[in-house]
């Protein structure tokens, strides 16, 4: 079984005080329960350092929600991958649907960011997902294929150990709608088979594919128990420690068998 991976994407939420409190609660519970799962939190940029302090000596990983692919320089308002590394990030989320939708990120840009993140030694959570019209028109697989093809252009099988894919149906993000466990499983299987064709079967089988879209403590277990669902990328529910810890607990129970 692939090691389950639960990551919290805090988006543009929290204050410094609430961010530190949330991180401390997650770190304390993970230290106490020692779940056999990977856990990460991705706070807003201004709170990376205080949250990193709250996570000191914790296995909970710190991640960025985005970054620019260029080396540090004259890019007003941007944050470099070097800076994420410098403040203790182990990973970065790339290609989130909100970046694509509201900030015009293309598959080509996502691809540049993925390669650049690896060059700086960061792991990548690469997000893909279809909008409702695509799903209703039976275009989910072609949309995901295009995102995978573009986002992973030039990627070699040896690089896949530093990659996690997050399948996030856009219609399920922040809406309270969740893909059914069957829908999630079918789509994750499609993604894994796509990876096997593009790379090789062993690499595809080793890769983790997270599900994202209104994951909560009370639906986590049935989603995570699907054979090709290897974790969750959690938005809204990651802002409440009881919810986020409930999702981690569900993952830990499944990992314990
Ligand atoms: P949600 O967000 O859990 O609030 O639906 C998930 C995400 O956007 O990563």
mmCIF file of C-alpha atoms and ligand atoms in Angstrom:
data_model
loop_
_atom_site.group_PDB
_atom_site.id
_atom_site.type_symbol
_atom_site.label_atom_id
_atom_site.label_comp_id
_atom_site.label_asym_id
_atom_site.label_seq_id
_atom_site.Cartn_x
_atom_site.Cartn_y
_atom_site.Cartn_z
ATOM 1 C CA UNK A 1 0.000 0.000 0.000
ATOM 2 C CA UNK A 2 1.210 3.509 -0.820
ATOM 3 C CA UNK A 3 1.772 5.685 2.249
ATOM 4 C CA UNK A 4 -1.231 7.996 2.589
ATOM 5 C CA UNK A 5 -0.544 11.716 2.411
ATOM 6 C CA UNK A 6 -2.873 14.348 3.917
ATOM 7 C CA UNK A 7 -2.067 17.962 3.060
ATOM 8 C CA UNK A 8 -3.861 21.107 4.206
ATOM 9 C CA UNK A 9 -4.152 23.996 1.771
ATOM 10 C CA UNK A 10 -5.032 27.018 3.873
ATOM 11 C CA UNK A 11 -5.433 29.245 0.795
ATOM 12 C CA UNK A 12 -5.756 32.973 1.631
ATOM 13 C CA UNK A 13 -7.009 32.326 5.158
ATOM 14 C CA UNK A 14 -5.907 32.602 8.813
ATOM 15 C CA UNK A 15 -4.215 35.344 10.780
ATOM 16 C CA UNK A 16 -0.735 34.964 12.208
ATOM 17 C CA UNK A 17 -2.191 33.992 15.577
ATOM 18 C CA UNK A 18 -4.736 31.514 14.194
ATOM 19 C CA UNK A 19 -2.146 30.037 11.804
ATOM 20 C CA UNK A 20 0.270 29.368 14.640
ATOM 21 C CA UNK A 21 -2.457 27.972 16.867
ATOM 22 C CA UNK A 22 -3.670 25.635 14.118
ATOM 23 C CA UNK A 23 -0.147 24.436 13.312
ATOM 24 C CA UNK A 24 0.620 23.840 16.978
ATOM 25 C CA UNK A 25 -2.524 21.768 17.451
ATOM 26 C CA UNK A 26 -1.778 19.663 14.378
ATOM 27 C CA UNK A 27 1.860 19.172 15.410
ATOM 28 C CA UNK A 28 0.907 18.199 18.975
ATOM 29 C CA UNK A 29 -1.649 15.629 17.871
ATOM 30 C CA UNK A 30 0.647 14.155 15.222
ATOM 31 C CA UNK A 31 3.412 13.885 17.852
ATOM 32 C CA UNK A 32 1.007 12.160 20.235
ATOM 33 C CA UNK A 33 -0.650 9.733 17.824
ATOM 34 C CA UNK A 34 2.266 9.160 15.426
ATOM 35 C CA UNK A 35 0.044 8.277 12.467
ATOM 36 C CA UNK A 36 1.635 6.172 9.786
ATOM 37 C CA UNK A 37 0.804 8.823 7.181
ATOM 38 C CA UNK A 38 2.500 11.882 5.735
ATOM 39 C CA UNK A 39 1.054 15.227 6.802
ATOM 40 C CA UNK A 40 1.721 18.714 5.419
ATOM 41 C CA UNK A 41 0.287 22.200 5.846
ATOM 42 C CA UNK A 42 0.501 25.003 3.292
ATOM 43 C CA UNK A 43 -0.088 28.389 4.946
ATOM 44 C CA UNK A 44 -0.156 31.769 3.186
ATOM 45 C CA UNK A 45 3.342 33.132 2.451
ATOM 46 C CA UNK A 46 3.499 35.701 5.314
ATOM 47 C CA UNK A 47 2.842 32.938 7.827
ATOM 48 C CA UNK A 48 5.337 30.352 6.577
ATOM 49 C CA UNK A 49 7.985 31.391 9.099
ATOM 50 C CA UNK A 50 5.770 31.518 12.227
ATOM 51 C CA UNK A 51 4.062 28.283 11.204
ATOM 52 C CA UNK A 52 7.474 26.712 10.603
ATOM 53 C CA UNK A 53 8.393 27.701 14.167
ATOM 54 C CA UNK A 54 5.181 26.112 15.467
ATOM 55 C CA UNK A 55 6.110 22.917 13.587
ATOM 56 C CA UNK A 56 9.716 22.793 14.829
ATOM 57 C CA UNK A 57 10.909 19.182 15.180
ATOM 58 C CA UNK A 58 7.540 17.930 13.951
ATOM 59 C CA UNK A 59 7.154 15.436 11.102
ATOM 60 C CA UNK A 60 4.403 17.732 9.761
ATOM 61 C CA UNK A 61 5.848 19.217 6.573
ATOM 62 C CA UNK A 62 5.639 22.846 5.545
ATOM 63 C CA UNK A 63 4.600 23.670 1.989
ATOM 64 C CA UNK A 64 4.029 26.685 -0.226
ATOM 65 C CA UNK A 65 0.795 27.195 -2.163
ATOM 66 C CA UNK A 66 2.516 28.560 -5.258
ATOM 67 C CA UNK A 67 5.786 30.154 -6.388
ATOM 68 C CA UNK A 68 7.349 31.783 -9.404
ATOM 69 C CA UNK A 69 9.682 29.583 -11.471
ATOM 70 C CA UNK A 70 12.308 32.283 -12.025
ATOM 71 C CA UNK A 71 15.412 32.763 -9.944
ATOM 72 C CA UNK A 72 15.223 35.647 -7.422
ATOM 73 C CA UNK A 73 15.195 39.002 -9.173
ATOM 74 C CA UNK A 74 12.983 41.785 -10.438
ATOM 75 C CA UNK A 75 9.538 40.169 -10.232
ATOM 76 C CA UNK A 76 7.491 42.492 -8.030
ATOM 77 C CA UNK A 77 4.978 40.685 -5.874
ATOM 78 C CA UNK A 78 6.288 37.196 -6.589
ATOM 79 C CA UNK A 79 7.835 34.594 -4.289
ATOM 80 C CA UNK A 80 10.709 32.428 -5.479
ATOM 81 C CA UNK A 81 11.196 28.725 -4.913
ATOM 82 C CA UNK A 82 14.535 29.578 -3.274
ATOM 83 C CA UNK A 83 12.614 31.587 -0.672
ATOM 84 C CA UNK A 84 10.303 28.674 0.043
ATOM 85 C CA UNK A 85 13.330 26.439 0.607
ATOM 86 C CA UNK A 86 14.982 29.116 2.731
ATOM 87 C CA UNK A 87 12.040 29.296 5.158
ATOM 88 C CA UNK A 88 11.811 25.530 5.542
ATOM 89 C CA UNK A 89 9.338 24.369 2.914
ATOM 90 C CA UNK A 90 9.704 20.791 1.738
ATOM 91 C CA UNK A 91 7.063 21.013 -0.962
ATOM 92 C CA UNK A 92 5.010 23.325 -3.131
ATOM 93 C CA UNK A 93 1.508 23.079 -4.572
ATOM 94 C CA UNK A 94 1.500 23.792 -8.291
ATOM 95 C CA UNK A 95 -1.358 24.258 -10.734
ATOM 96 C CA UNK A 96 -4.174 24.576 -8.217
ATOM 97 C CA UNK A 97 -7.470 25.231 -10.026
ATOM 98 C CA UNK A 98 -7.764 28.633 -8.338
ATOM 99 C CA UNK A 99 -4.406 29.591 -9.840
ATOM 100 C CA UNK A 100 -5.589 28.382 -13.235
ATOM 101 C CA UNK A 101 -9.038 30.003 -12.925
ATOM 102 C CA UNK A 102 -8.254 33.367 -11.324
ATOM 103 C CA UNK A 103 -4.626 33.949 -12.301
ATOM 104 C CA UNK A 104 -4.558 32.509 -15.794
ATOM 105 C CA UNK A 105 -2.043 29.733 -15.147
ATOM 106 C CA UNK A 106 -1.623 27.522 -18.181
ATOM 107 C CA UNK A 107 -0.328 23.972 -18.474
ATOM 108 C CA UNK A 108 2.866 25.427 -19.925
ATOM 109 C CA UNK A 109 3.428 27.689 -16.912
ATOM 110 C CA UNK A 110 2.606 24.820 -14.538
ATOM 111 C CA UNK A 111 5.193 22.693 -16.336
ATOM 112 C CA UNK A 112 7.894 25.350 -15.903
ATOM 113 C CA UNK A 113 7.085 25.607 -12.205
ATOM 114 C CA UNK A 114 7.255 21.837 -11.699
ATOM 115 C CA UNK A 115 10.703 21.577 -13.290
ATOM 116 C CA UNK A 116 11.930 24.644 -11.394
ATOM 117 C CA UNK A 117 10.661 23.284 -8.055
ATOM 118 C CA UNK A 118 12.549 20.033 -8.564
ATOM 119 C CA UNK A 119 15.710 21.939 -9.448
ATOM 120 C CA UNK A 120 15.448 23.607 -6.034
ATOM 121 C CA UNK A 121 14.910 20.257 -4.311
ATOM 122 C CA UNK A 122 11.237 20.690 -3.461
ATOM 123 C CA UNK A 123 8.578 18.024 -3.773
ATOM 124 C CA UNK A 124 5.580 18.977 -5.877
ATOM 125 C CA UNK A 125 1.849 18.508 -5.406
ATOM 126 C CA UNK A 126 0.588 18.923 -8.968
ATOM 127 C CA UNK A 127 -3.148 19.689 -9.163
ATOM 128 C CA UNK A 128 -5.413 18.680 -11.990
ATOM 129 C CA UNK A 129 -9.188 18.656 -12.317
ATOM 130 C CA UNK A 130 -12.147 19.254 -14.589
ATOM 131 C CA UNK A 131 -14.923 21.850 -14.303
ATOM 132 C CA UNK A 132 -18.567 20.841 -14.085
ATOM 133 C CA UNK A 133 -19.320 21.434 -17.780
ATOM 134 C CA UNK A 134 -16.473 19.063 -18.693
ATOM 135 C CA UNK A 135 -17.774 16.337 -16.421
ATOM 136 C CA UNK A 136 -21.332 16.752 -17.684
ATOM 137 C CA UNK A 137 -20.144 16.608 -21.289
ATOM 138 C CA UNK A 138 -18.068 13.463 -20.589
ATOM 139 C CA UNK A 139 -14.868 15.363 -21.224
ATOM 140 C CA UNK A 140 -13.217 14.635 -17.856
ATOM 141 C CA UNK A 141 -10.643 12.209 -19.239
ATOM 142 C CA UNK A 142 -9.635 14.375 -22.168
ATOM 143 C CA UNK A 143 -9.276 17.443 -19.908
ATOM 144 C CA UNK A 144 -7.139 15.526 -17.419
ATOM 145 C CA UNK A 145 -5.023 14.039 -20.222
ATOM 146 C CA UNK A 146 -4.320 17.517 -21.566
ATOM 147 C CA UNK A 147 -3.381 18.824 -18.102
ATOM 148 C CA UNK A 148 -1.140 15.818 -17.427
ATOM 149 C CA UNK A 149 0.480 15.939 -20.860
ATOM 150 C CA UNK A 150 1.230 19.647 -20.594
ATOM 151 C CA UNK A 151 2.118 19.761 -16.932
ATOM 152 C CA UNK A 152 4.468 16.795 -17.159
ATOM 153 C CA UNK A 153 6.156 17.681 -20.462
ATOM 154 C CA UNK A 154 9.823 16.754 -20.384
ATOM 155 C CA UNK A 155 9.508 14.796 -17.131
ATOM 156 C CA UNK A 156 11.580 11.621 -16.749
ATOM 157 C CA UNK A 157 10.422 8.571 -14.775
ATOM 158 C CA UNK A 158 13.290 9.080 -12.289
ATOM 159 C CA UNK A 159 11.733 12.419 -11.254
ATOM 160 C CA UNK A 160 8.377 10.968 -10.270
ATOM 161 C CA UNK A 161 9.473 10.176 -6.711
ATOM 162 C CA UNK A 162 9.287 13.924 -6.051
ATOM 163 C CA UNK A 163 5.777 14.228 -7.466
ATOM 164 C CA UNK A 164 2.323 13.795 -5.961
ATOM 165 C CA UNK A 165 -0.732 14.352 -8.119
ATOM 166 C CA UNK A 166 -3.833 15.918 -6.597
ATOM 167 C CA UNK A 167 -7.011 15.175 -8.509
ATOM 168 C CA UNK A 168 -9.413 17.947 -7.580
ATOM 169 C CA UNK A 169 -12.665 18.147 -9.525
ATOM 170 C CA UNK A 170 -13.231 21.897 -9.674
ATOM 171 C CA UNK A 171 -16.961 21.472 -9.072
ATOM 172 C CA UNK A 172 -16.205 19.850 -5.714
ATOM 173 C CA UNK A 173 -13.807 22.504 -4.391
ATOM 174 C CA UNK A 174 -15.288 24.576 -1.606
ATOM 175 C CA UNK A 175 -18.799 23.694 -2.716
ATOM 176 C CA UNK A 176 -19.661 20.977 -0.231
ATOM 177 C CA UNK A 177 -20.133 18.657 -3.226
ATOM 178 C CA UNK A 178 -17.788 15.700 -3.168
ATOM 179 C CA UNK A 179 -17.014 13.232 -5.886
ATOM 180 C CA UNK A 180 -18.524 9.935 -4.826
ATOM 181 C CA UNK A 181 -15.929 7.377 -3.757
ATOM 182 C CA UNK A 182 -16.720 5.509 -6.997
ATOM 183 C CA UNK A 183 -16.223 8.641 -9.131
ATOM 184 C CA UNK A 184 -12.966 9.431 -7.350
ATOM 185 C CA UNK A 185 -11.693 5.872 -7.722
ATOM 186 C CA UNK A 186 -12.576 5.673 -11.413
ATOM 187 C CA UNK A 187 -10.830 8.965 -12.131
ATOM 188 C CA UNK A 188 -7.762 8.102 -10.039
ATOM 189 C CA UNK A 189 -7.506 4.794 -11.890
ATOM 190 C CA UNK A 190 -7.681 6.674 -15.178
ATOM 191 C CA UNK A 191 -4.854 8.979 -14.016
ATOM 192 C CA UNK A 192 -2.724 6.053 -12.867
ATOM 193 C CA UNK A 193 -3.183 4.241 -16.153
ATOM 194 C CA UNK A 194 -2.338 7.425 -18.028
ATOM 195 C CA UNK A 195 0.897 7.619 -16.003
ATOM 196 C CA UNK A 196 1.681 3.984 -16.746
ATOM 197 C CA UNK A 197 1.305 4.630 -20.473
ATOM 198 C CA UNK A 198 3.330 7.868 -20.409
ATOM 199 C CA UNK A 199 6.034 6.516 -18.052
ATOM 200 C CA UNK A 200 5.934 2.889 -16.913
ATOM 201 C CA UNK A 201 3.723 0.663 -14.794
ATOM 202 C CA UNK A 202 6.054 0.427 -11.795
ATOM 203 C CA UNK A 203 6.477 4.211 -11.575
ATOM 204 C CA UNK A 204 2.732 4.752 -11.934
ATOM 205 C CA UNK A 205 1.965 2.198 -9.243
ATOM 206 C CA UNK A 206 4.400 3.871 -6.831
ATOM 207 C CA UNK A 207 2.916 7.353 -7.269
ATOM 208 C CA UNK A 208 0.517 8.914 -4.832
ATOM 209 C CA UNK A 209 -2.649 10.494 -6.149
ATOM 210 C CA UNK A 210 -4.480 12.655 -3.613
ATOM 211 C CA UNK A 211 -8.148 13.490 -3.900
ATOM 212 C CA UNK A 212 -9.265 17.054 -3.202
ATOM 213 C CA UNK A 213 -12.692 18.647 -3.094
ATOM 214 C CA UNK A 214 -14.717 19.083 0.097
ATOM 215 C CA UNK A 215 -12.903 16.343 2.000
ATOM 216 C CA UNK A 216 -14.015 16.382 5.642
ATOM 217 C CA UNK A 217 -13.557 14.225 8.695
ATOM 218 C CA UNK A 218 -16.831 12.399 8.040
ATOM 219 C CA UNK A 219 -16.230 11.522 4.355
ATOM 220 C CA UNK A 220 -12.464 10.963 4.485
ATOM 221 C CA UNK A 221 -12.536 7.287 5.317
ATOM 222 C CA UNK A 222 -14.702 6.172 2.419
ATOM 223 C CA UNK A 223 -12.717 8.289 -0.044
ATOM 224 C CA UNK A 224 -9.308 7.221 1.285
ATOM 225 C CA UNK A 225 -10.304 3.565 1.372
ATOM 226 C CA UNK A 226 -10.514 3.507 -2.428
ATOM 227 C CA UNK A 227 -7.546 1.550 -3.785
ATOM 228 C CA UNK A 228 -6.226 4.364 -5.997
ATOM 229 C CA UNK A 229 -6.878 7.256 -3.597
ATOM 230 C CA UNK A 230 -3.629 7.815 -1.705
ATOM 231 C CA UNK A 231 -4.411 10.842 0.383
ATOM 232 C CA UNK A 232 -6.239 14.134 0.413
ATOM 233 C CA UNK A 233 -5.568 17.761 -0.390
ATOM 234 C CA UNK A 234 -7.855 19.552 2.013
ATOM 235 C CA UNK A 235 -8.985 23.179 1.803
ATOM 236 C CA UNK A 236 -11.790 24.384 4.065
ATOM 237 C CA UNK A 237 -11.625 21.491 6.523
ATOM 238 C CA UNK A 238 -7.881 22.000 7.024
ATOM 239 C CA UNK A 239 -8.641 25.304 8.761
ATOM 240 C CA UNK A 240 -10.343 23.564 11.666
ATOM 241 C CA UNK A 241 -8.011 21.422 13.714
ATOM 242 C CA UNK A 242 -10.714 18.938 14.760
ATOM 243 C CA UNK A 243 -11.708 18.410 11.119
ATOM 244 C CA UNK A 244 -8.156 18.165 9.796
ATOM 245 C CA UNK A 245 -7.090 15.854 12.615
ATOM 246 C CA UNK A 246 -10.192 13.753 11.948
ATOM 247 C CA UNK A 247 -9.048 13.291 8.342
ATOM 248 C CA UNK A 248 -5.544 12.340 9.517
ATOM 249 C CA UNK A 249 -7.095 9.886 11.981
ATOM 250 C CA UNK A 250 -9.164 8.300 9.200
ATOM 251 C CA UNK A 251 -6.009 7.907 7.110
ATOM 252 C CA UNK A 252 -4.087 6.474 10.073
ATOM 253 C CA UNK A 253 -6.824 3.906 10.741
ATOM 254 C CA UNK A 254 -6.759 2.766 7.125
ATOM 255 C CA UNK A 255 -2.954 2.572 7.201
ATOM 256 C CA UNK A 256 -3.059 0.461 10.328
ATOM 257 C CA UNK A 257 -5.335 -1.927 8.394
HETATM 258 P P1 LIG B 1 -11.874 22.268 -0.281
HETATM 259 O O1 LIG B 1 -10.605 22.707 -1.161
HETATM 260 O O2 LIG B 1 -11.435 21.140 0.607
HETATM 261 O O3 LIG B 1 -12.261 23.501 0.474
HETATM 262 O O4 LIG B 1 -12.935 21.830 -1.250
HETATM 263 C C1 LIG B 1 -9.719 21.755 -1.666
HETATM 264 C C2 LIG B 1 -8.625 22.432 -2.432
HETATM 265 O O5 LIG B 1 -8.894 23.419 -3.136
HETATM 266 O O6 LIG B 1 -7.443 22.016 -2.360
#
